[in-house]
Coordinates of C-alpha atoms in Angstrom, one line a residue:
Chain A
M1 CA 3.3 154.9 155.8
V2 CA 0.2 156.5 154.6
K3 CA -1.7 158.0 157.5
S4 CA -5.2 157.5 156.1
I5 CA -6.5 155.2 153.4
Y6 CA -7.3 157.3 150.3
K7 CA -10.9 156.1 150.0
D8 CA -11.6 156.8 153.7
I9 CA -10.6 160.4 153.7
I10 CA -12.7 161.8 150.9
G11 CA -14.6 164.7 152.4
A12 CA -12.6 164.5 155.6
G13 CA -10.0 167.2 155.0
D14 CA -9.1 169.7 157.7
C15 CA -8.6 172.7 155.4
V16 CA -11.9 174.6 154.9
I17 CA -12.1 176.8 151.8
N18 CA -14.1 180.0 151.9
E19 CA -15.1 182.8 149.6
N20 CA -12.1 184.9 150.7
D21 CA -9.7 182.1 149.8
I22 CA -11.1 181.8 146.3
M23 CA -11.1 185.5 145.7
R24 CA -7.5 185.8 146.9
M25 CA -6.4 183.0 144.6
A26 CA -8.3 184.5 141.7
T27 CA -6.5 187.8 142.3
L28 CA -3.1 186.1 142.4
A29 CA -3.9 184.1 139.3
K30 CA -5.4 187.2 137.4
L31 CA -8.8 185.6 137.0
E32 CA -11.9 187.8 137.1
L33 CA -14.6 185.7 138.6
K34 CA -18.3 186.6 138.6
P35 CA -20.0 186.4 142.1
H36 CA -22.2 183.5 140.9
E37 CA -19.2 181.5 140.0
V38 CA -17.6 181.6 143.5
P39 CA -19.7 178.9 145.2
F40 CA -18.7 176.4 142.4
Y41 CA -15.0 177.0 142.9
I42 CA -15.4 176.8 146.7
S43 CA -17.0 173.3 146.5
E44 CA -14.7 172.1 143.7
V45 CA -11.4 173.2 145.3
Q46 CA -12.6 171.9 148.7
R47 CA -13.3 168.5 147.1
M48 CA -9.9 168.3 145.5
L49 CA -8.1 169.3 148.7
D50 CA -10.0 166.7 150.6
Y51 CA -8.6 164.1 148.1
A52 CA -5.2 165.6 148.6
E53 CA -5.3 164.9 152.3
A54 CA -4.2 161.4 151.3
V55 CA -0.8 163.0 150.7
N56 CA -0.4 163.3 154.5
I57 CA 2.5 161.0 154.9
E58 CA 3.8 160.9 158.5
D59 CA 7.4 161.1 157.6
S60 CA 6.9 163.3 154.5
A61 CA 8.8 166.2 156.1
E62 CA 11.9 164.2 156.3
K63 CA 11.4 162.9 152.8
V64 CA 11.2 166.4 151.5
S65 CA 14.6 167.3 153.0
E66 CA 16.1 164.0 151.8
A67 CA 14.5 164.2 148.3
E68 CA 17.0 164.7 145.5
P69 CA 15.8 167.1 142.8
L70 CA 14.1 165.2 140.0
D71 CA 16.8 165.0 137.3
F72 CA 14.6 166.1 134.4
N73 CA 16.4 169.3 133.3
S74 CA 19.7 169.6 131.7
M75 CA 21.0 173.1 131.2
R76 CA 22.9 174.1 128.1
E77 CA 25.3 176.9 127.3
D78 CA 23.4 180.2 126.6
I79 CA 24.5 180.7 123.0
A80 CA 22.7 183.1 120.7
S81 CA 21.5 181.4 117.5
E82 CA 19.1 182.1 114.7
S83 CA 15.6 182.5 115.8
F84 CA 12.3 184.0 114.8
T85 CA 12.0 187.5 113.2
V86 CA 10.2 190.2 115.1
S87 CA 7.3 190.2 112.6
E88 CA 6.9 186.4 113.1
I89 CA 6.8 186.8 116.8
L90 CA 4.2 189.6 116.6
S91 CA 2.1 187.8 113.9
N92 CA -0.5 186.7 116.4
A93 CA -0.9 190.1 118.1
E94 CA -4.1 192.0 117.3
K95 CA -2.3 195.3 116.4
T96 CA 1.4 196.2 116.1
E97 CA 3.4 199.3 115.4
G98 CA 7.1 199.8 114.9
G99 CA 8.0 196.3 116.1
F100 CA 5.8 196.5 119.2
I101 CA 2.4 195.3 120.2
K102 CA -0.1 198.1 120.3
L103 CA -2.8 198.1 123.0
R104 CA -5.6 200.4 123.9
K105 CA -5.5 201.7 127.5
R106 CA -9.2 200.9 127.8
S107 CA -11.9 199.6 125.4
E108 CA -13.6 202.3 123.4
N109 CA -17.0 201.8 124.8
E110 CA -15.9 202.0 128.5
Chain B
M1 CA -2.1 143.4 111.0
S2 CA -0.3 146.7 110.5
N3 CA -2.4 149.2 108.7
V4 CA 0.7 151.4 107.9
I5 CA 2.5 148.5 106.2
K6 CA -0.6 147.5 104.3
L7 CA -1.2 151.0 103.0
H8 CA 2.5 151.6 102.3
N9 CA 2.6 148.5 100.1
L10 CA -0.6 149.5 98.3
L11 CA 1.0 152.9 97.6
L12 CA 4.3 151.4 96.4
N13 CA 2.4 148.9 94.2
K14 CA 0.4 151.8 92.8
E15 CA -2.8 150.0 93.8
I16 CA -4.0 153.3 95.3
S17 CA -2.5 156.8 95.0
A18 CA -1.8 158.9 98.1
R19 CA -4.4 161.4 96.8
E20 CA -7.0 158.7 96.5
L21 CA -6.2 157.5 100.0
A22 CA -6.4 161.0 101.4
E23 CA -9.7 161.6 99.7
K24 CA -11.0 158.3 101.0
Y25 CA -10.2 159.4 104.6
L26 CA -11.5 163.0 104.0
S27 CA -14.8 161.6 102.7
A28 CA -15.1 159.3 105.7
I29 CA -14.5 162.3 108.0
N30 CA -17.2 164.3 106.3
C31 CA -19.5 161.3 106.7
C32 CA -18.7 160.3 110.3
N33 CA -17.4 163.4 112.0
P34 CA -20.9 164.9 112.7
D35 CA -21.6 161.9 114.8
L36 CA -18.3 161.6 116.5
N37 CA -17.0 165.2 116.8
A38 CA -13.5 163.9 116.6
Y39 CA -12.1 166.5 114.3
I40 CA -12.4 170.2 115.1
N41 CA -10.4 171.5 112.1
I42 CA -10.0 169.6 108.8
T43 CA -7.0 170.6 106.8
E44 CA -8.2 169.2 103.4
E45 CA -6.2 171.4 101.1
D46 CA -2.9 170.7 102.9
A47 CA -3.7 167.0 102.9
I48 CA -4.3 166.8 99.2
L49 CA -1.2 169.0 98.5
K50 CA 1.0 166.7 100.5
A51 CA -0.5 163.6 99.0
D52 CA 0.2 164.8 95.5
I53 CA 3.9 165.4 96.5
I54 CA 4.1 161.8 97.6
D55 CA 2.5 160.5 94.4
R56 CA 5.0 162.4 92.4
K57 CA 7.8 160.9 94.4
I58 CA 6.4 157.4 93.9
A59 CA 5.9 158.0 90.2
G60 CA 9.5 159.2 90.0
G61 CA 10.8 156.0 91.6
E62 CA 12.0 157.8 94.7
D63 CA 12.4 156.0 98.0
I64 CA 9.6 157.0 100.4
D65 CA 9.3 156.5 104.2
M66 CA 6.8 154.0 105.5
L67 CA 4.7 156.9 106.8
A68 CA 4.8 158.8 103.5
G69 CA 1.3 159.3 102.2
I70 CA -0.3 157.8 105.3
P71 CA -3.2 159.9 106.6
M72 CA -2.9 161.0 110.2
T73 CA -4.1 163.5 112.7
L74 CA -2.8 165.7 115.5
K75 CA -4.3 166.6 118.8
D76 CA -5.1 170.3 119.0
N77 CA -2.3 171.1 121.5
I78 CA 0.4 170.0 119.0
S79 CA 1.7 173.2 117.3
T80 CA 1.2 173.3 113.6
K81 CA 2.8 176.2 111.8
G82 CA 0.2 178.4 110.2
T83 CA -2.7 176.2 111.2
E84 CA -4.9 177.2 114.1
T85 CA -3.9 175.4 117.3
T86 CA -6.4 176.2 120.1
C87 CA -6.1 173.5 122.8
C88 CA -9.9 173.5 122.4
S89 CA -10.0 176.7 124.4
K90 CA -11.7 180.1 123.7
I91 CA -8.5 181.8 124.9
L92 CA -6.5 180.5 122.0
E93 CA -9.1 181.1 119.3
G94 CA -7.4 182.2 116.2
Y95 CA -3.9 181.4 117.4
K96 CA -1.6 180.2 114.5
P97 CA 1.8 178.9 115.7
I98 CA 4.9 180.2 113.9
Y99 CA 6.6 176.9 114.2
N100 CA 5.9 173.2 114.2
A101 CA 6.1 170.9 117.2
T102 CA 9.2 168.7 116.8
A103 CA 7.2 165.4 116.8
W104 CA 5.0 166.8 114.0
Q105 CA 8.0 168.2 112.0
R106 CA 9.7 164.8 112.1
L107 CA 6.6 163.1 110.7
K108 CA 6.0 165.9 108.2
D109 CA 9.6 165.5 106.9
R110 CA 8.8 161.9 106.2
G111 CA 5.8 162.7 104.1
A112 CA 2.9 162.3 106.7
V113 CA -0.4 163.5 105.3
H114 CA -2.1 165.6 108.0
L115 CA -5.9 165.4 107.8
G116 CA -6.7 167.9 110.6
K117 CA -6.6 168.7 114.3
T118 CA -8.6 166.6 116.7
N119 CA -10.7 167.4 119.7
M120 CA -9.4 167.4 123.3
D121 CA -10.3 168.5 126.8
E122 CA -9.5 172.2 127.2
F123 CA -5.7 172.4 127.7
A124 CA -5.8 168.6 128.2
M125 CA -7.6 169.0 131.5
G126 CA -10.2 166.2 131.7
C127 CA -10.8 162.6 131.2
T128 CA -13.9 162.7 128.9
C129 CA -13.2 165.3 126.3
E130 CA -16.2 167.1 127.6
T131 CA -14.3 170.3 128.8
S132 CA -13.6 171.1 125.1
V133 CA -15.1 174.3 123.9
F134 CA -16.2 172.4 120.8
G135 CA -18.2 169.8 122.8
S136 CA -17.4 166.2 123.5
S137 CA -16.0 163.6 121.2
K138 CA -18.1 160.5 121.0
N139 CA -17.0 156.8 121.3
P140 CA -17.2 155.0 118.0
Y141 CA -18.3 151.8 119.7
N142 CA -21.4 153.6 121.1
T143 CA -22.0 157.3 120.5
D144 CA -23.9 157.6 123.8
F145 CA -20.6 157.2 125.5
V146 CA -17.5 159.4 125.7
A147 CA -14.3 158.8 123.8
G148 CA -12.2 159.5 127.0
G149 CA -9.7 162.2 127.5
S150 CA -7.9 164.3 127.1
S151 CA -6.9 163.0 123.7
G152 CA -10.5 161.9 123.1
G153 CA -10.8 163.3 119.6
T154 CA -7.6 161.6 118.5
A155 CA -8.6 158.3 120.0
S156 CA -12.1 158.5 118.4
A157 CA -10.7 159.3 115.0
V158 CA -8.1 156.5 115.1
S159 CA -10.6 154.0 116.5
A160 CA -13.2 154.9 113.8
N161 CA -10.4 154.8 111.2
L162 CA -10.8 158.4 110.3
A163 CA -7.0 158.5 110.6
V164 CA -4.4 155.7 110.5
Y165 CA -2.7 157.1 113.5
G166 CA -2.6 160.2 115.7
I167 CA -0.3 162.2 117.9
G168 CA -1.6 163.0 121.3
S169 CA -0.2 164.1 124.6
D170 CA -0.2 162.3 128.0
T171 CA 0.2 164.1 131.3
G172 CA -1.7 161.7 133.5
G173 CA -3.1 159.2 131.1
S174 CA -4.4 161.3 128.3
V175 CA -3.2 159.0 125.5
R176 CA -3.7 155.6 127.3
Q177 CA -7.2 156.2 128.8
P178 CA -9.0 157.3 125.6
A179 CA -7.1 154.6 123.7
S180 CA -8.6 152.1 126.3
F181 CA -12.1 153.6 126.0
C182 CA -12.0 153.5 122.2
G183 CA -10.3 150.2 121.6
C184 CA -7.1 151.4 120.1
V185 CA -3.4 151.3 121.1
G186 CA -2.0 154.3 123.1
L187 CA 1.7 154.7 123.8
K188 CA 3.0 157.1 126.4
P189 CA 6.8 157.3 126.0
T190 CA 9.5 157.7 128.7
Y191 CA 9.7 161.4 129.8
G192 CA 12.5 162.8 127.6
A193 CA 12.3 160.2 124.8
V194 CA 10.1 162.4 122.6
S195 CA 10.6 166.2 122.4
R196 CA 7.9 168.3 124.0
Y197 CA 8.9 171.3 121.8
G198 CA 5.7 172.7 120.4
L199 CA 3.4 170.7 122.7
I200 CA 1.4 173.4 124.5
A201 CA 2.3 173.0 128.1
Y202 CA -0.1 171.8 130.8
A203 CA 2.2 170.3 133.5
S204 CA 5.8 170.4 132.2
S205 CA 7.3 167.8 134.5
L206 CA 4.6 165.3 133.5
D207 CA 3.7 166.2 129.8
T208 CA 4.7 163.7 127.1
V209 CA 3.9 163.4 123.4
G210 CA 2.4 160.0 122.7
V211 CA 1.1 157.9 119.8
L212 CA -2.4 156.5 119.2
A213 CA -2.7 153.8 116.5
G214 CA -4.9 150.9 115.5
N215 CA -2.4 148.3 116.5
V216 CA 1.0 147.9 118.2
T217 CA 3.1 147.7 115.1
D218 CA 1.8 151.0 113.8
A219 CA 2.4 152.6 117.2
A220 CA 6.0 151.3 117.1
I221 CA 6.6 152.6 113.5
V222 CA 5.4 156.1 114.5
F223 CA 7.3 156.1 117.8
D224 CA 10.5 155.2 116.0
R225 CA 10.1 158.3 113.9
I226 CA 9.3 160.9 116.5
L227 CA 11.8 159.8 119.3
G228 CA 15.2 161.2 119.9
F229 CA 17.2 164.2 121.1
D230 CA 16.0 167.7 120.4
P231 CA 18.0 170.7 121.5
M232 CA 14.8 172.7 121.6
D233 CA 13.6 170.7 124.7
S234 CA 15.9 170.9 127.7
T235 CA 14.3 167.7 129.1
S236 CA 15.0 165.8 125.9
T237 CA 17.4 162.9 126.6
P238 CA 20.6 163.2 124.6
D239 CA 21.6 159.5 124.1
F240 CA 18.3 157.8 123.4
S241 CA 17.7 156.1 120.2
A242 CA 15.8 152.9 119.4
C243 CA 14.2 150.9 116.7
T244 CA 11.3 149.3 118.5
F245 CA 9.9 147.9 115.2
D246 CA 12.8 145.5 114.9
F247 CA 12.1 144.3 118.4
L248 CA 8.4 143.5 118.0
N249 CA 8.7 139.8 117.2
K250 CA 11.2 138.9 119.9
N251 CA 10.4 135.8 122.0
I252 CA 8.9 136.9 125.3
S253 CA 9.2 133.5 127.1
G254 CA 10.8 133.9 130.5
R255 CA 10.0 137.6 130.9
K256 CA 9.0 138.5 134.4
I257 CA 5.8 140.4 134.8
G258 CA 4.6 142.0 138.0
V259 CA 0.9 142.7 138.7
P260 CA 0.3 145.3 141.4
K261 CA -2.8 144.1 143.3
E262 CA -4.0 147.5 144.4
L263 CA -4.9 148.7 140.9
L264 CA -6.5 145.4 139.9
E265 CA -8.6 145.3 143.0
R266 CA -10.0 148.8 142.3
A267 CA -11.2 147.9 138.8
S268 CA -14.7 146.9 138.0
G269 CA -15.4 143.1 137.8
E270 CA -15.6 143.1 134.0
V271 CA -12.4 145.0 133.6
R272 CA -10.6 142.9 136.2
D273 CA -11.7 139.6 134.7
C274 CA -10.6 140.7 131.2
V275 CA -7.2 141.9 132.4
V276 CA -6.6 138.7 134.4
K277 CA -7.5 136.7 131.3
A278 CA -4.9 138.6 129.3
I279 CA -2.4 138.0 132.0
G280 CA -3.1 134.3 131.6
D281 CA -2.2 134.7 127.9
F282 CA 1.2 136.0 128.9
E283 CA 1.6 133.0 131.2
N284 CA 0.7 130.7 128.2
M285 CA 3.5 132.5 126.2
G286 CA 6.0 131.5 128.9
C287 CA 6.1 134.7 131.0
E288 CA 6.5 134.4 134.7
V289 CA 3.7 136.4 136.4
E290 CA 3.7 137.5 140.0
Y291 CA 1.1 139.5 141.9
F292 CA 2.6 141.9 144.4
S293 CA 1.6 144.9 146.6
M294 CA 2.6 148.6 146.0
P295 CA 0.3 150.8 148.1
S296 CA 1.9 154.1 146.9
L297 CA 0.3 153.5 143.5
V298 CA -3.1 154.5 145.0
T299 CA -1.9 157.6 146.8
A300 CA -0.2 158.8 143.7
L301 CA -3.5 160.2 142.4
P302 CA -3.9 163.1 144.8
A303 CA -0.2 163.9 144.5
Y304 CA -0.6 164.0 140.8
Y305 CA -3.5 166.5 141.0
I306 CA -1.5 168.8 143.3
I307 CA 1.6 168.8 141.2
A308 CA -0.2 169.0 137.8
C309 CA -2.4 171.9 139.0
A310 CA 0.6 173.7 140.5
E311 CA 2.5 173.5 137.3
A312 CA -0.6 174.4 135.3
S313 CA -1.2 177.6 137.3
S314 CA 2.3 178.7 136.3
N315 CA 2.2 177.5 132.7
L316 CA -1.2 179.0 132.0
G317 CA 0.0 182.4 133.4
R318 CA 1.2 183.2 129.9
Y319 CA -2.3 183.6 128.4
D320 CA -3.1 187.3 128.7
G321 CA -4.9 188.0 125.4
I322 CA -2.1 190.3 124.3
R323 CA 0.5 188.4 122.4
Y324 CA -1.7 185.8 120.9
G325 CA -5.2 184.3 121.1
N326 CA -8.4 185.9 122.1
K327 CA -9.1 188.8 124.4
S328 CA -12.1 190.4 126.2
E329 CA -13.7 193.3 124.4
H330 CA -14.6 195.6 127.2
F331 CA -12.1 196.7 129.8
E332 CA -11.0 199.7 131.9
S333 CA -7.2 199.1 132.0
I334 CA -4.6 196.7 130.7
H335 CA -4.6 194.8 134.0
H336 CA -8.4 194.6 133.9
M337 CA -8.3 193.4 130.3
I338 CA -5.9 190.5 131.3
C339 CA -8.0 189.4 134.3
K340 CA -11.3 189.7 132.4
T341 CA -9.9 187.8 129.4
R342 CA -8.7 185.0 131.6
G343 CA -11.9 184.9 133.6
E344 CA -14.1 184.9 130.4
K345 CA -12.1 182.8 128.0
F346 CA -10.9 179.9 130.2
G347 CA -13.4 177.2 130.9
D348 CA -14.6 176.2 134.4
E349 CA -12.3 173.1 134.7
V350 CA -9.2 175.1 133.7
K351 CA -10.0 177.9 136.1
K352 CA -10.6 175.4 138.9
R353 CA -7.2 173.8 138.3
I354 CA -5.5 177.2 138.1
I355 CA -7.1 178.3 141.4
L356 CA -6.2 175.0 143.1
G357 CA -2.6 175.2 141.8
T358 CA -2.2 178.8 143.0
F359 CA -3.6 177.7 146.4
V360 CA -1.2 174.7 146.9
L361 CA 1.8 177.0 146.0
S362 CA 0.7 179.9 148.3
E363 CA 2.2 180.8 151.6
G364 CA 1.1 178.5 154.4
Y365 CA -0.1 175.7 152.1
Y366 CA 3.0 174.9 150.1
D367 CA 4.5 172.6 152.7
K368 CA 1.1 171.0 153.5
Y369 CA 0.3 170.1 150.0
Y370 CA 2.9 170.7 147.3
A371 CA 6.0 169.7 149.2
K372 CA 4.3 166.5 150.4
A373 CA 3.1 165.7 146.9
Q374 CA 6.7 166.0 145.7
A375 CA 7.9 163.8 148.5
L376 CA 5.3 161.2 147.6
R377 CA 6.5 161.5 144.0
F378 CA 10.1 160.9 145.0
E379 CA 9.0 157.9 147.1
L380 CA 7.0 156.5 144.2
K381 CA 9.9 156.9 141.8
S382 CA 12.2 155.0 144.2
Q383 CA 9.7 152.2 144.6
F384 CA 9.4 151.8 140.9
E385 CA 13.2 151.6 140.6
K386 CA 13.1 148.7 143.1
V387 CA 10.2 147.0 141.4
F388 CA 12.0 147.1 138.1
E389 CA 15.0 145.3 139.6
K390 CA 12.6 142.3 139.9
Y391 CA 10.3 142.6 137.0
D392 CA 10.7 143.4 133.2
A393 CA 7.2 144.9 133.0
L394 CA 4.1 145.6 135.1
I395 CA 0.5 144.9 134.0
T396 CA -2.6 146.8 135.2
P397 CA -5.9 147.8 133.8
T398 CA -5.6 151.1 131.9
S399 CA -8.7 152.5 133.5
P400 CA -10.7 151.0 136.4
K401 CA -13.9 151.2 134.3
T402 CA -15.0 151.4 130.7
A403 CA -16.2 154.6 129.0
F404 CA -18.5 156.9 130.9
K405 CA -21.9 157.8 129.5
L406 CA -22.0 161.4 128.1
S407 CA -22.4 163.9 131.0
Q408 CA -22.0 161.1 133.6
V409 CA -19.0 162.7 135.2
Q410 CA -21.0 165.8 136.1
T411 CA -22.6 163.7 138.8
D412 CA -20.0 160.9 139.2
K413 CA -17.1 163.1 140.4
E414 CA -15.3 160.3 142.2
G415 CA -15.5 158.2 139.0
A416 CA -13.9 161.1 137.1
F417 CA -11.0 161.3 139.6
N418 CA -10.5 157.5 139.6
A419 CA -10.4 157.4 135.8
D420 CA -6.7 158.3 136.0
L421 CA -5.9 156.0 139.0
C422 CA -3.9 153.5 137.0
T423 CA -2.2 155.9 134.6
V424 CA -0.9 158.8 136.8
P425 CA 1.8 156.9 138.7
V426 CA 3.5 156.3 135.4
N427 CA 3.7 160.0 134.6
L428 CA 4.9 160.9 138.1
A429 CA 7.8 158.4 137.7
G430 CA 8.5 159.4 134.0
L431 CA 8.1 155.8 132.8
P432 CA 6.9 154.5 129.5
A433 CA 3.5 152.6 129.3
L434 CA 1.0 151.7 126.7
S435 CA -2.6 150.6 126.5
V436 CA -3.7 147.7 124.4
P437 CA -7.3 146.5 123.9
C438 CA -7.9 143.2 125.8
G439 CA -11.7 142.8 125.5
K440 CA -15.1 144.4 125.8
D441 CA -17.6 144.8 128.6
S442 CA -21.3 143.6 128.5
L443 CA -22.3 146.8 126.6
G444 CA -19.6 146.1 123.9
L445 CA -17.3 148.9 125.1
P446 CA -13.6 148.3 124.9
I447 CA -11.4 147.4 127.8
G448 CA -7.7 148.3 127.9
M449 CA -4.7 146.7 129.5
Q450 CA -1.8 148.8 130.6
I451 CA 1.8 147.5 130.2
I452 CA 4.3 149.6 132.1
G453 CA 8.1 149.4 131.5
N454 CA 11.3 150.7 133.1
K455 CA 12.7 154.0 131.7
F456 CA 13.5 153.8 128.0
S457 CA 12.2 150.2 127.7
E458 CA 9.7 151.1 125.0
S459 CA 11.1 148.2 122.9
H460 CA 10.2 145.7 125.6
I461 CA 6.6 146.9 126.3
L462 CA 5.8 147.2 122.6
N463 CA 7.3 143.7 122.1
L464 CA 5.1 142.3 124.9
A465 CA 2.0 144.1 123.6
H466 CA 2.6 142.9 120.0
K467 CA 2.9 139.3 121.2
Y468 CA -0.2 139.7 123.2
E469 CA -2.0 141.2 120.2
E470 CA -1.1 138.1 118.2
A471 CA -2.3 135.8 120.9
R472 CA -5.5 137.8 121.4
G473 CA -6.4 137.8 117.7
D474 CA -8.7 140.2 115.9
F475 CA -10.3 142.7 118.3
G476 CA -13.3 143.5 116.2
I477 CA -13.7 146.8 114.5
N478 CA -16.5 149.3 114.9
N479 CA -18.6 150.1 111.9
M480 CA -17.3 153.5 111.2
G481 CA -14.7 155.1 108.9
V482 CA -12.5 153.8 106.1
R483 CA -12.4 150.1 105.4
L484 CA -8.9 149.1 104.7
D485 CA -9.8 146.4 102.3
V486 CA -9.4 149.0 99.5

């Protein structure tokens, strides 16, 4: 059974998000955030997590262990076949050299 | 009623050429697109080139497919070889895929005339098309209102007859909800029925390629041509084939239809009344209707957001500005360049979902959020299996409300969340569903009814929708785009 009715729990989550959480997630996700952006993500992520509290099903732990994997994927034999050429694969890169993507270590005006 | 059949016959009878037809649509796009912002890239040259090929085939007496020479559009997350595909994001600016999405390739092989790419929420994350870097698409019934999302541009274009049909994607309602807002038909197929190869990923276990069309018959004709196994998508179902078109006129008397009370109760009065009236039409056609309770439909919404964001945080990890797309100009190291590119080029909504997805997968929170969401998904799937032992189809509103006013969701956050309330359970369970227009609200904005079927029962839901469409009669067009009485 669902512990709390969805509409009643909005804003009533027990997980409080702070600046450190957002900065830690941004680091893990390789996102450079500007300081003025952080309050926006704190409030937005908090709001979404508060909604998510509705997922608190009393017996969900048991259900997780009982749950069969969703049968979406079917694996095939790993057989080499015709594919794209190197030049096709590199065609969207800004600069290439000798079949590799060429990058600057830093931008020229830094 | 079918626009495709009508135009196909005009082409075969040489009452209009494919080139004239393409030019008619391109001219209408030039005229209406500034108001609607449905198209973000018009592929005029390709369209004319392809139309001329079809004209030569007709002149030479060759057999052509029903979709040959028919002008259509693709959502901007469907890969088109050599044509910019950006997901309406700055980070993919300039990206030209080196292959075609399977769904598009199958239509292209049949002579489809591609008019251009249509607007969408950035990376399909949104319900109003307002997170697009190109700005929002407008609703053809009233341009002060949104077209919906995320396939808002496609729905706007099809509704305004700036394309006969469109290919969109549906992860949590992104084909059905804008179809509902714009008064057209939107079909989300069973997960695995249509290849996802070349659809730029948002949440892979939920993403599907869908169809938007002016009527059910056209949706069936298009679906029949894009479905089927594709070795390039490991989730593509090997044995599925269907000809839903042949099934459209089957008698529906005696079909058992279930109506989950929870979703009907959460709709606005006008939407509820309209859907209940449409349910009455099914009863008049001999269907057996029963209202029943399924509380897990409501709690599916937060589970959807957790799962979708978790998958998005992984899928969008590939955008580094190195192999394709756009990158930041000023950086101190390669690592800095990647972080800065992602920080600068992703929009706020996308960054929010990546951060949330990273959070729910991180140590200490995985069990609390992600594992529970998966448990709920499993439970929901089991409940649907039981429900479909009893009913042939379910009927709900497509969206609890009609289209939002432009910018309304910036203040109406709860409304934005609830926009997907009726559609996300379908994606979580991998079922097919469609939206068909069933009326208008007091402002003249369209209302959509959702018909949900068991896995791979597209023939049945299209049949029901087609019969309903016949009973409903003409929906009433908006005053934009190409008139088909050519």
